[in-house]
CSV table of C-alpha atoms in Angstrom, one decimal:
chain,number,residue,atom,x,y,z
C,1,GLY,CA,65.8,95.7,194.0
C,2,ARG,CA,64.4,97.4,197.1
C,3,LEU,CA,67.8,97.9,198.8
C,4,ASP,CA,70.6,100.3,198.1
C,5,ARG,CA,74.0,99.1,196.9
C,6,ALA,CA,75.2,98.4,200.5
C,7,GLY,CA,72.1,96.3,201.2
C,8,ARG,CA,70.6,98.9,203.5
C,9,PRO,CA,66.9,99.8,203.3
C,10,ARG,CA,66.0,102.9,201.4
C,11,GLY,CA,65.3,106.1,203.2
C,12,LEU,CA,61.8,106.8,204.6
C,13,ALA,CA,61.4,110.1,202.7
C,14,LEU,CA,62.1,108.6,199.3
C,15,GLY,CA,59.7,105.7,200.1
C,16,CYS,CA,57.0,108.1,201.1
C,17,LEU,CA,57.4,110.2,197.9
C,18,ALA,CA,57.2,107.1,195.8
C,19,SER,CA,54.3,105.5,197.6
C,20,TYR,CA,52.3,108.7,197.4
C,21,VAL,CA,52.8,109.1,193.6
C,22,LYS,CA,52.0,105.4,193.0
C,23,ALA,CA,48.8,105.7,195.0
C,24,ARG,CA,47.7,108.5,192.8
C,25,ARG,CA,49.1,107.3,189.5
C,26,PRO,CA,49.6,103.5,189.5
C,27,ASP,CA,50.4,103.7,185.8
C,28,VAL,CA,53.5,105.8,186.4
C,29,GLU,CA,56.8,103.9,186.9
C,30,VAL,CA,58.7,105.3,189.9
C,31,VAL,CA,62.3,104.3,190.3
C,32,ILE,CA,64.4,105.2,193.3
C,33,ARG,CA,68.2,105.4,192.8
C,34,GLU,CA,70.2,106.0,196.0
C,35,PHE,CA,73.8,107.0,196.1
C,36,PRO,CA,75.0,106.7,199.7
C,37,LEU,CA,77.9,109.0,200.6
C,38,SER,CA,80.5,108.5,203.3
C,39,LEU,CA,82.8,110.9,205.0
C,40,SER,CA,85.8,108.8,203.8
C,41,ASP,CA,84.6,109.1,200.2
C,42,PRO,CA,82.1,112.0,199.6
C,43,ARG,CA,82.0,111.5,195.9
C,44,LEU,CA,79.3,109.9,193.8
C,45,PRO,CA,80.1,107.2,191.3
C,46,GLU,CA,81.4,108.4,188.0
C,47,GLN,CA,78.5,106.6,186.2
C,48,ALA,CA,75.8,108.1,188.6
C,49,ALA,CA,74.3,110.3,185.8
C,50,GLU,CA,74.0,107.4,183.5
C,51,GLU,CA,72.3,105.3,186.2
C,52,ILE,CA,69.9,108.1,186.9
C,53,LEU,CA,69.0,108.3,183.2
C,54,ASP,CA,68.6,104.5,182.8
C,55,GLY,CA,65.1,104.0,181.5
C,56,ASP,CA,64.9,107.4,179.9
C,57,PRO,CA,62.9,109.3,182.6
C,58,ASP,CA,60.8,112.3,181.9
C,59,LEU,CA,61.4,113.7,185.4
C,60,VAL,CA,64.3,113.4,187.8
C,61,GLY,CA,63.9,114.4,191.4
C,62,VAL,CA,66.9,114.8,193.7
C,63,SER,CA,66.8,115.0,197.5
C,64,LEU,CA,69.5,117.3,198.8
C,65,PHE,CA,71.0,117.7,202.3
C,66,CYS,CA,73.6,120.2,203.3
C,67,TRP,CA,76.4,117.6,203.1
C,68,ASP,CA,75.7,116.3,199.6
C,69,LEU,CA,75.3,119.5,197.6
C,70,ASP,CA,78.9,119.4,196.4
C,71,ALA,CA,78.6,115.7,195.4
C,72,PHE,CA,75.3,116.1,193.5
C,73,GLU,CA,76.0,119.3,191.7
C,74,PRO,CA,78.3,117.8,188.9
C,75,VAL,CA,76.0,114.8,188.6
C,76,ILE,CA,72.9,117.0,188.1
C,77,ARG,CA,74.8,119.1,185.5
C,78,ARG,CA,75.8,115.9,183.7
C,79,VAL,CA,72.2,114.5,183.7
C,80,LYS,CA,71.0,117.7,182.1
C,81,ARG,CA,73.8,117.7,179.5
C,82,LEU,CA,73.2,114.1,178.6
C,83,SER,CA,69.4,114.6,178.4
C,84,PRO,CA,68.4,118.3,178.0
C,85,ARG,CA,64.7,117.4,177.7
C,86,VAL,CA,64.5,115.8,181.2
C,87,ARG,CA,63.0,118.0,183.9
C,88,ILE,CA,64.9,118.1,187.1
C,89,GLY,CA,63.4,119.0,190.5
C,90,ALA,CA,65.2,119.2,193.7
C,91,GLY,CA,63.8,118.9,197.2
C,92,GLY,CA,64.9,117.9,200.7
C,93,PRO,CA,66.1,120.0,203.7
C,94,SER,CA,68.7,122.1,201.9
C,95,VAL,CA,66.1,123.1,199.3
C,96,THR,CA,63.3,123.8,201.7
C,97,PHE,CA,65.4,126.2,203.8
C,98,ALA,CA,67.2,127.9,200.9
C,99,PRO,CA,65.5,127.2,197.5
C,100,ARG,CA,66.8,130.3,195.8
C,101,GLU,CA,70.3,129.7,196.8
C,102,VAL,CA,70.2,126.0,195.6
C,103,LEU,CA,68.7,127.1,192.3
C,104,GLY,CA,71.3,129.8,191.9
C,105,ARG,CA,74.0,127.3,192.6
C,106,MET,CA,72.6,124.6,190.3
C,107,PRO,CA,71.4,126.0,187.0
C,108,ALA,CA,70.5,122.6,185.7
C,109,VAL,CA,67.7,122.3,188.2
C,110,ASP,CA,64.3,123.4,186.8
C,111,ALA,CA,62.4,123.7,190.0
C,112,ALA,CA,62.8,123.5,193.8
C,113,VAL,CA,60.2,121.7,195.9
C,114,VAL,CA,59.6,123.5,199.2
C,115,GLY,CA,58.3,121.6,202.2
C,116,GLU,CA,56.6,118.2,202.1
C,117,GLY,CA,57.0,117.1,198.5
C,118,GLU,CA,54.5,114.3,198.2
C,119,GLU,CA,51.5,116.3,196.9
C,120,THR,CA,53.7,118.6,194.8
C,121,LEU,CA,55.5,115.7,193.2
C,122,ALA,CA,52.2,113.9,192.4
C,123,GLN,CA,50.8,117.0,190.8
C,124,VAL,CA,54.0,117.6,188.8
C,125,VAL,CA,53.8,114.0,187.5
C,126,GLU,CA,50.2,114.6,186.5
C,127,GLN,CA,50.5,118.1,185.0
C,128,GLY,CA,54.2,118.8,184.5
C,129,LEU,CA,56.1,121.7,186.1
C,130,GLY,CA,53.8,124.8,186.4
C,131,GLU,CA,51.8,127.0,188.6
C,132,MET,CA,51.1,124.8,191.6
C,133,PRO,CA,51.8,125.5,195.3
C,134,GLY,CA,55.1,124.2,196.8
C,135,LEU,CA,57.5,125.2,194.1
C,136,VAL,CA,60.2,127.8,193.2
C,137,LEU,CA,60.4,127.8,189.4
C,138,ARG,CA,63.0,128.9,187.1
C,139,ASP,CA,61.6,131.3,184.4
C,140,PRO,CA,62.7,131.1,180.8
C,141,GLY,CA,64.5,134.4,181.3
C,142,GLY,CA,66.5,133.0,184.3
C,143,GLY,CA,64.5,134.6,187.1
C,144,LEU,CA,62.9,132.7,190.0
C,145,ARG,CA,59.3,132.8,191.1
C,146,GLU,CA,57.6,131.2,194.1
C,147,THR,CA,54.3,129.5,193.6
C,148,GLY,CA,53.1,129.7,197.3
C,149,SER,CA,53.1,127.3,200.1
C,150,ARG,CA,51.1,124.0,200.4
C,151,PRO,CA,49.4,122.9,203.6
C,152,PRO,CA,50.9,119.9,205.5
C,153,LEU,CA,49.7,116.4,204.5
C,154,SER,CA,47.3,114.6,206.7
C,155,SER,CA,48.2,111.1,205.4
C,156,ILE,CA,50.7,109.2,203.3
C,157,PRO,CA,50.3,105.7,201.9
C,158,SER,CA,52.7,103.2,203.6
C,159,PRO,CA,56.1,102.9,201.8
C,160,TYR,CA,56.5,99.6,203.6
C,161,LEU,CA,53.3,98.1,202.3
C,162,GLY,CA,53.9,99.6,198.9
C,163,GLY,CA,57.2,97.8,198.6
C,164,PHE,CA,59.4,100.8,198.4
C,165,ILE,CA,61.2,100.2,201.8
C,166,ASP,CA,62.3,96.8,203.1
C,167,PRO,CA,63.6,97.3,206.6
C,168,PRO,CA,65.9,94.8,208.2
C,169,LYS,CA,64.0,92.2,210.1
C,170,SER,CA,66.5,92.4,213.0
C,171,ASN,CA,65.5,96.0,214.0
C,172,LEU,CA,62.6,96.8,216.2
């Protein structure tokens, strides 16, 4: 489906990432899994890792905000434990502003995407994690290295027209 579990439309950022990758690589399956958190229950479902791994992905991307780091940390760790071969990238505001801190806190994450992630994600899908702008990578020895910044995007395919976001018809 195109809606999260509560029937709400998916977030714009995830839709933009998905539509950008699909525009470049229509042969790649892009699946969005959202796990909304609330202040009354800031935990992810126990089966979240299994849902993320449904379909046996090669790459898992996680968008992190300051309020969900604690919730996602055990899920990311479980994803890596259940599927050690899967590559895990993290992005979002928390990662952009503190990539080294997030990678230090989450050893299961292989790379941090800094800034706008559309071009970086598309390039990772095409080439795998490696020397491309927009990343902080974890070296085999455990060190971290930055690959340089990426210029801002000038255009992004519509996530609405691409079918990744289905906004409620009652909103303007």
